[in-house]
Amino acid sequence: MQIYRVDSVLSSQGWLRDASITVSDRGEVLALSPQTAAAAHTQHIAGIVVPGMPNAHSHAFQRAMAGANEVRSERRESFWTWRASMYALANSVGPEDLELIATQLFIEMLKAGYTSVAEFHYLHRAPDGTAYPGCNALWRSLDAAAGIAGIGLTLLPALYLSSDFGARPLRREQARFRLSVEEFLQALSLRRRELAQGGDARLHTGAAFHSLRAVPLESLREAAAGLREIDPGGVIHIHVAEQLREVSACVRSCGRRPVELLLDTGLIGPQWCLVHATHANPAELAGIAASGASVCLCPSTEGNLGDGWFDAARLLDAGGTLCIGSDSQASVCPAEELRWLEYAQRLKRRRRAVLGSAAEPHVGARLWRAAAQCGARALGQPVGAIEVGRRADWLVLDPAHPTLAGASEERVLDHLIFAGARAAIRDVMVGGRWVVRGGMHEAEEAIAARFGDWMLRRAPRIN
Ligand code: ZN
């Protein structure tokens, strides 16, 4: 057990000054009180403590191509041309490569303020399509990377059965993604049993359906029923309505739009996370809000890929909930995702401070708090707020940093998101353990050297 005396903390009851926080040996907050504890073993945190941000959507291997596809050519560059490059990378990554890339990425996430991550993972087989012995080498690479970095992980193995609507067979470059519904459910059961024995409270399991084009509706229903038996409250994520081409293909094939189709299954509820939902129309946004499902937005990736504009204000007004993800890793910074979430609304509506509310007028504070709590639900982890019973995942901001100069407590997150991004994040704790101190992670130099070497050797063949 450890008691911390903190100068200032954003708890779920609001800002507390000179508070004491008791953290168990398992990394859980046991007590939080406004009085300073006088115990001799109290550790003083000189700074501003805010909840760490869950990253609700990540494809770790794509870190190895961030920044590599920003070139205009004679063809019309789009999500689909980017995807061809992404498949080339996906088909060149083995378990050791994935562990190294993910470790580098997870360290970057921690330094930027993400303290947990949902890894939406669809690489299941060896590059030639054969199964790895045991189940599953690539999943374990992500567990290992999370362990080295010290980040909380919810692994979301994704079902991926078809290349397009109409149950079209997978293409050769998608062979690694395939697990039958039976293999998928068996592998998930096995992983849950293994994790229950392993006892690392930072590792969790959910599940994902890649998209409606990759999972025919019948298979989705069958797999969802199987998932309910394995873990009735388990989180389920799905990419939906990210690209207009996907929306029109869905209408052509099924007579309905993707979000409409998904809502009509009757399956969607609070444990579901709809990733992107970019082209959801007003009726669909109201339907998502009514279902209790969360929406994960990845504004830097959606901007990078030219996906389109999402009406975040309408979803929030309807009572919906939003979280954020780093997705393609074009940016690995929660403050940047939230800034662009707000800026996209401003550019479209030609107004400022769109996503503030009457109850929470400070845009930064509202977005950080809401995305952290919604992200925790999307990850199925007890994180996202500093309160008794949740894991001690938090960031310590340096009040002396120029980014925060003159900022009152209620403006701290406005400054972080709209002015300084990550510059003022000094220390990061996950599960009661310091993983970043003074802006540094203990493994960052060694991992960055190995990652740099790997990129030099491998990147020319990928890009
Ligand atoms: Zn994605």
Short mmCIF file of C-alpha atoms and ligand atoms in Angstrom, two decimals, residues 57 59 239 276 327, ligand 1:
data_model
loop_
_atom_site.label_atom_id
_atom_site.label_comp_id
_atom_site.label_asym_id
_atom_site.label_seq_id
_atom_site.Cartn_x
_atom_site.Cartn_y
_atom_site.Cartn_z
CA HIS A 57 -8.63 2.10 -30.99
CA HIS A 59 -3.55 -1.09 -34.78
CA HIS A 239 -15.37 -0.43 -37.65
CA HIS A 276 -15.51 5.93 -36.68
CA ASP A 327 -5.82 4.04 -34.91
ZN ZN B 1 -9.07 0.88 -37.29
#
